[in-house]
PDB file of C-alpha atoms in Angstrom:
ATOM      1  CA  MET A 137      -0.030   0.180   0.205  1.00 53.00           C
ATOM      2  CA  THR A 138       1.080   3.785  -0.933  1.00 63.00           C
ATOM      3  CA  ILE A 139       1.588   6.471   1.604  1.00 74.00           C
ATOM      4  CA  GLN A 140       1.075   9.847   0.711  1.00 78.00           C
ATOM      5  CA  TYR A 141       3.704  11.227   3.060  1.00 72.00           C
ATOM      6  CA  PRO A 142       3.963  13.609   4.845  1.00 72.00           C
ATOM      7  CA  ASP A 143       0.088  13.683   4.637  1.00 79.00           C
ATOM      8  CA  GLU A 144      -0.403  10.395   5.630  1.00 78.00           C
ATOM      9  CA  ARG A 145       1.931   8.496   7.771  1.00 74.00           C
ATOM     10  CA  GLN A 146       2.125   4.860   8.371  1.00 75.00           C
ATOM     11  CA  GLN A 147       1.161   3.535  11.582  1.00 77.00           C
ATOM     12  CA  HIS A 148       3.942   2.133  13.670  1.00 76.00           C
ATOM     13  CA  SER A 149       3.579  -1.234  15.643  1.00 76.00           C
ATOM     14  CA  GLU A 150       3.478  -0.663  19.528  1.00 77.00           C
ATOM     15  CA  ARG A 151       7.069  -1.880  19.778  1.00 78.00           C
ATOM     16  CA  PHE A 152       8.845   0.719  17.145  1.00 76.00           C
ATOM     17  CA  ARG A 153      11.369   1.941  19.001  1.00 79.00           C
ATOM     18  CA  TYR A 154      13.177   4.674  17.805  1.00 86.00           C
ATOM     19  CA  PHE A 155      15.285   7.670  20.107  1.00 92.00           C
ATOM     20  CA  PRO A 156      14.483   7.677  24.031  1.00 95.00           C
ATOM     21  CA  PHE A 157      12.903  10.176  26.473  1.00 96.00           C
ATOM     22  CA  LEU A 158      12.689  11.010  29.729  1.00 97.00           C
ATOM     23  CA  VAL A 159       9.151  10.012  31.314  1.00 96.00           C
ATOM     24  CA  TYR A 160       7.927  12.255  34.281  1.00 94.00           C
ATOM     25  CA  ASP A 161       4.266  11.860  35.842  1.00 91.00           C
ATOM     26  CA  LYS A 162       1.910  14.788  36.887  1.00 89.00           C
ATOM     27  CA  THR A 163       4.555  17.930  36.036  1.00 91.00           C
ATOM     28  CA  PRO A 164       7.822  18.520  34.615  1.00 90.00           C
ATOM     29  CA  ASP A 165       9.433  18.921  37.601  1.00 87.00           C
ATOM     30  CA  ASP A 166       7.941  15.389  38.771  1.00 89.00           C
ATOM     31  CA  LEU A 167      10.653  13.730  37.041  1.00 92.00           C
ATOM     32  CA  ARG A 168      10.991   9.938  37.416  1.00 92.00           C
ATOM     33  CA  CYS A 169      14.941  10.156  36.793  1.00 94.00           C
ATOM     34  CA  VAL A 170      16.998  10.052  40.379  1.00 92.00           C
ATOM     35  CA  SER A 171      20.435  10.856  38.353  1.00 92.00           C
ATOM     36  CA  CYS A 172      21.640   7.425  39.904  1.00 93.00           C
ATOM     37  CA  LYS A 173      23.611   7.570  36.091  1.00 95.00           C
ATOM     38  CA  ILE A 174      23.175   3.494  35.205  1.00 97.00           C
ATOM     39  CA  CYS A 175      21.933   4.362  31.830  1.00 97.00           C
ATOM     40  CA  GLU A 176      24.929   6.651  31.152  1.00 97.00           C
ATOM     41  CA  GLN A 177      27.351   3.528  32.413  1.00 97.00           C
ATOM     42  CA  GLU A 178      25.455   0.818  30.450  1.00 97.00           C
ATOM     43  CA  CYS A 179      25.324   2.826  27.346  1.00 97.00           C
ATOM     44  CA  PRO A 180      27.147   1.203  24.367  1.00 97.00           C
ATOM     45  CA  PRO A 181      27.597   4.350  22.348  1.00 96.00           C
ATOM     46  CA  ALA A 182      28.057   6.574  25.305  1.00 97.00           C
ATOM     47  CA  CYS A 183      25.414   8.970  24.247  1.00 96.00           C
ATOM     48  CA  ILE A 184      23.898   9.901  27.771  1.00 97.00           C
ATOM     49  CA  HIS A 185      25.338  12.550  29.551  1.00 97.00           C
ATOM     50  CA  ILE A 186      24.062  13.295  33.541  1.00 96.00           C
ATOM     51  CA  VAL A 187      25.202  15.629  35.713  1.00 94.00           C
ATOM     52  CA  GLY A 188      23.467  15.319  39.037  1.00 85.00           C
ATOM     53  CA  PRO A 189      21.964  15.457  41.340  1.00 87.00           C
ATOM     54  CA  ALA A 190      21.463  18.665  41.930  1.00 82.00           C
ATOM     55  CA  LYS A 191      22.643  20.165  45.460  1.00 85.00           C
ATOM     56  CA  ASP A 192      22.364  22.880  47.811  1.00 85.00           C
ATOM     57  CA  GLU A 193      24.904  24.626  49.351  1.00 87.00           C
ATOM     58  CA  GLN A 194      26.149  22.523  51.726  1.00 88.00           C
ATOM     59  CA  GLY A 195      26.124  19.550  49.378  1.00 85.00           C
ATOM     60  CA  ARG A 196      23.316  17.852  50.397  1.00 87.00           C
ATOM     61  CA  PRO A 197      21.309  16.318  47.297  1.00 86.00           C
ATOM     62  CA  LEU A 198      18.265  18.657  46.320  1.00 84.00           C
ATOM     63  CA  LYS A 199      14.894  16.495  46.410  1.00 84.00           C
ATOM     64  CA  ALA A 200      11.763  17.490  44.437  1.00 80.00           C
ATOM     65  CA  HIS A 201       8.555  14.904  45.327  1.00 79.00           C
ATOM     66  CA  GLY A 202      10.237  13.119  47.547  1.00 81.00           C
ATOM     67  CA  ARG A 203      13.601  12.408  44.573  1.00 84.00           C
ATOM     68  CA  THR A 204      16.171  13.773  43.547  1.00 87.00           C
ATOM     69  CA  TYR A 205      16.744  14.854  40.172  1.00 87.00           C
ATOM     70  CA  PRO A 206      19.824  15.869  37.065  1.00 92.00           C
ATOM     71  CA  VAL A 207      20.941  19.106  37.000  1.00 91.00           C
ATOM     72  CA  LYS A 208      21.705  18.208  32.858  1.00 95.00           C
ATOM     73  CA  PHE A 209      20.474  15.308  31.266  1.00 96.00           C
ATOM     74  CA  ASP A 210      21.766  15.034  27.390  1.00 96.00           C
ATOM     75  CA  ILE A 211      21.066  12.293  24.585  1.00 96.00           C
ATOM     76  CA  ASP A 212      23.231  12.738  21.871  1.00 94.00           C
ATOM     77  CA  MET A 213      20.865  11.625  18.937  1.00 90.00           C
ATOM     78  CA  ALA A 214      23.925  11.347  16.598  1.00 88.00           C
ATOM     79  CA  ILE A 215      25.260   8.567  18.539  1.00 92.00           C
ATOM     80  CA  CYS A 216      22.481   6.835  19.880  1.00 93.00           C
ATOM     81  CA  MET A 217      21.767   3.404  18.123  1.00 94.00           C
ATOM     82  CA  SER A 218      18.334   2.692  19.910  1.00 92.00           C
ATOM     83  CA  CYS A 219      19.321  -0.448  21.531  1.00 94.00           C
ATOM     84  CA  ARG A 220      16.797   0.571  24.220  1.00 94.00           C
ATOM     85  CA  ILE A 221      19.441  -0.839  26.813  1.00 96.00           C
ATOM     86  CA  CYS A 222      19.193   2.347  29.040  1.00 97.00           C
ATOM     87  CA  VAL A 223      15.035   1.421  29.060  1.00 96.00           C
ATOM     88  CA  ASP A 224      15.675  -2.184  30.414  1.00 96.00           C
ATOM     89  CA  VAL A 225      18.555  -0.996  32.998  1.00 97.00           C
ATOM     90  CA  CYS A 226      16.342   2.274  34.537  1.00 96.00           C
ATOM     91  CA  PRO A 227      15.165   1.130  38.362  1.00 94.00           C
ATOM     92  CA  PHE A 228      13.124   3.926  37.838  1.00 93.00           C
ATOM     93  CA  ASP A 229      11.223   3.359  34.661  1.00 94.00           C
ATOM     94  CA  ALA A 230      12.612   7.003  34.170  1.00 95.00           C
ATOM     95  CA  ILE A 231      13.370   6.309  30.489  1.00 97.00           C
ATOM     96  CA  GLU A 232      11.337   4.769  27.783  1.00 95.00           C
ATOM     97  CA  MET A 233      11.537   4.942  23.579  1.00 94.00           C
ATOM     98  CA  ASP A 234      10.005   6.816  21.625  1.00 92.00           C
ATOM     99  CA  ASN A 235       8.515   6.360  18.310  1.00 87.00           C
ATOM    100  CA  GLN A 236       9.165   9.663  16.462  1.00 83.00           C
ATOM    101  CA  TYR A 237      11.832   9.348  14.201  1.00 78.00           C
ATOM    102  CA  GLU A 238      11.541  12.797  12.352  1.00 77.00           C
ATOM    103  CA  PHE A 239      14.302  15.123  13.460  1.00 73.00           C
ATOM    104  CA  ALA A 240      14.955  17.210  10.162  1.00 72.00           C
ATOM    105  CA  SER A 241      17.517  20.119  11.020  1.00 73.00           C
ATOM    106  CA  PRO A 242      19.613  22.342   8.820  1.00 78.00           C
ATOM    107  CA  ASP A 243      22.409  22.371  11.027  1.00 77.00           C
ATOM    108  CA  ARG A 244      24.144  18.902  11.062  1.00 74.00           C
ATOM    109  CA  PHE A 245      24.986  18.011  14.775  1.00 69.00           C
ATOM    110  CA  GLY A 246      23.393  21.537  16.756  1.00 69.00           C
ATOM    111  CA  ARG A 247      19.971  20.041  17.126  1.00 81.00           C
ATOM    112  CA  LEU A 248      21.012  16.473  17.588  1.00 86.00           C
ATOM    113  CA  VAL A 249      21.757  16.977  21.035  1.00 91.00           C
ATOM    114  CA  PHE A 250      18.893  16.696  23.276  1.00 93.00           C
ATOM    115  CA  ASP A 251      18.780  18.522  26.623  1.00 94.00           C
ATOM    116  CA  LYS A 252      16.369  17.615  29.466  1.00 95.00           C
ATOM    117  CA  GLN A 253      13.922  19.922  28.586  1.00 95.00           C
ATOM    118  CA  GLN A 254      13.504  18.253  24.742  1.00 94.00           C
ATOM    119  CA  LEU A 255      13.485  14.393  26.394  1.00 96.00           C
ATOM    120  CA  LEU A 256      10.800  15.475  28.931  1.00 96.00           C
ATOM    121  CA  LYS A 257       7.892  13.611  28.052  1.00 96.00           C
ATOM    122  CA  SER A 258       4.632  12.749  30.017  1.00 96.00           C
ATOM    123  CA  ALA A 259       3.440   9.266  31.305  1.00 94.00           C
ATOM    124  CA  GLU A 260       0.301   9.964  29.680  1.00 95.00           C
ATOM    125  CA  TYR A 261       2.238  10.325  26.569  1.00 94.00           C
ATOM    126  CA  PHE A 262       3.830   7.151  26.986  1.00 94.00           C
ATOM    127  CA  LYS A 263       0.445   5.548  27.909  1.00 94.00           C
ATOM    128  CA  GLN A 264      -0.803   6.659  24.204  1.00 93.00           C
ATOM    129  CA  ILE A 265       1.976   5.678  22.200  1.00 91.00           C
ATOM    130  CA  LYS A 266       2.917   2.179  23.972  1.00 91.00           C
ATOM    131  CA  PRO A 267      -0.400   1.276  25.716  1.00 91.00           C
ATOM    132  CA  SER A 268       0.604  -2.163  27.074  1.00 92.00           C
ATOM    133  CA  GLU A 269       3.905  -1.467  28.201  1.00 91.00           C
ATOM    134  CA  ALA A 270       2.529   1.657  29.948  1.00 92.00           C
ATOM    135  CA  ALA A 271       0.069  -0.493  31.981  1.00 93.00           C
ATOM    136  CA  GLU A 272       3.021  -2.780  32.936  1.00 93.00           C
ATOM    137  CA  VAL A 273       5.166  -0.101  34.013  1.00 92.00           C
ATOM    138  CA  ASP A 274       2.459   1.326  35.973  1.00 91.00           C
ATOM    139  CA  ALA A 275       1.827  -1.828  37.941  1.00 92.00           C
ATOM    140  CA  ARG A 276       5.597  -2.500  38.853  1.00 90.00           C
ATOM    141  CA  LEU A 277       5.417   1.285  40.043  1.00 87.00           C
ATOM    142  CA  ALA A 278       2.264   0.755  41.857  1.00 89.00           C
ATOM    143  CA  ALA A 279       3.603  -2.249  43.305  1.00 89.00           C
ATOM    144  CA  LYS A 280       6.824  -0.909  44.108  1.00 85.00           C
ATOM    145  CA  GLN A 281       4.819   2.092  45.900  1.00 83.00           C
ATOM    146  CA  ALA A 282       2.510  -0.200  47.807  1.00 85.00           C
ATOM    147  CA  LYS A 283       5.768  -2.062  49.432  1.00 84.00           C
ATOM    148  CA  THR A 284       7.279   1.516  50.818  1.00 79.00           C
ATOM    149  CA  ALA A 285       3.779   2.534  52.015  1.00 68.00           C
ATOM    150  CA  PRO A 286       3.620   2.848  55.555  1.00 72.00           C
ATOM    151  CA  PRO A 287       1.092   0.006  56.735  1.00 69.00           C
ATOM    152  CA  ALA A 288      -2.335   0.987  57.507  1.00 65.00           C
ATOM    153  CA  LYS A 289      -3.412   1.856  61.331  1.00 70.00           C
ATOM    154  CA  PRO A 290      -5.856  -0.768  62.309  1.00 69.00           C
ATOM    155  CA  ALA A 291      -9.261   0.129  63.425  1.00 66.00           C
ATOM    156  CA  VAL A 292      -9.791   0.921  67.163  1.00 68.00           C
ATOM    157  CA  PRO A 293     -12.737  -1.145  68.258  1.00 67.00           C
ATOM    158  CA  PRO A 294     -15.607   0.584  69.637  1.00 66.00           C
ATOM    159  CA  ASN A 295     -15.302   0.892  73.236  1.00 69.00           C
ATOM    160  CA  PRO A 296     -17.837  -1.490  74.749  1.00 66.00           C
ATOM    161  CA  SER A 297     -18.022  -0.098  78.306  1.00 64.00           C
ATOM    162  CA  SER A 298     -18.894   3.615  77.016  1.00 58.00           C
ATOM    163  CA  ALA A 299     -22.011   2.678  74.993  1.00 52.00           C
TER     164      ALA A 299
END
């Protein structure tokens, strides 16, 4: 079937992957990434560059929404080979693969280094492009949160002497 590109675009499968992006939950400052740098260390072509976590004047890590966050997170798309290793090694489900592949630029390399602001996409966007994978991630995060949540206080039985 012939497609009249760019007016009509071929639908990609949910497993289609191109370049990685960073996932945030509610707002862009609610980034899942805690700058553990595992993705940076495991990246075969070394295209991920992270500076962080952010620190205060005393050198203590700053936190947003109870998590540390990277000061800088860059991915050089000219080097990235879309292998998905960064996604697989991330223990916080903070990085996922996108299905957008059109990055035309008049500059040969300048626009191919994506910074944190360019990489940020919402968890809702992730659910739209990869619903089954996003459901697995949500279930895993909910289970992890249930484990770390404080146990519920037992209900206090009514005092029989006051009745």
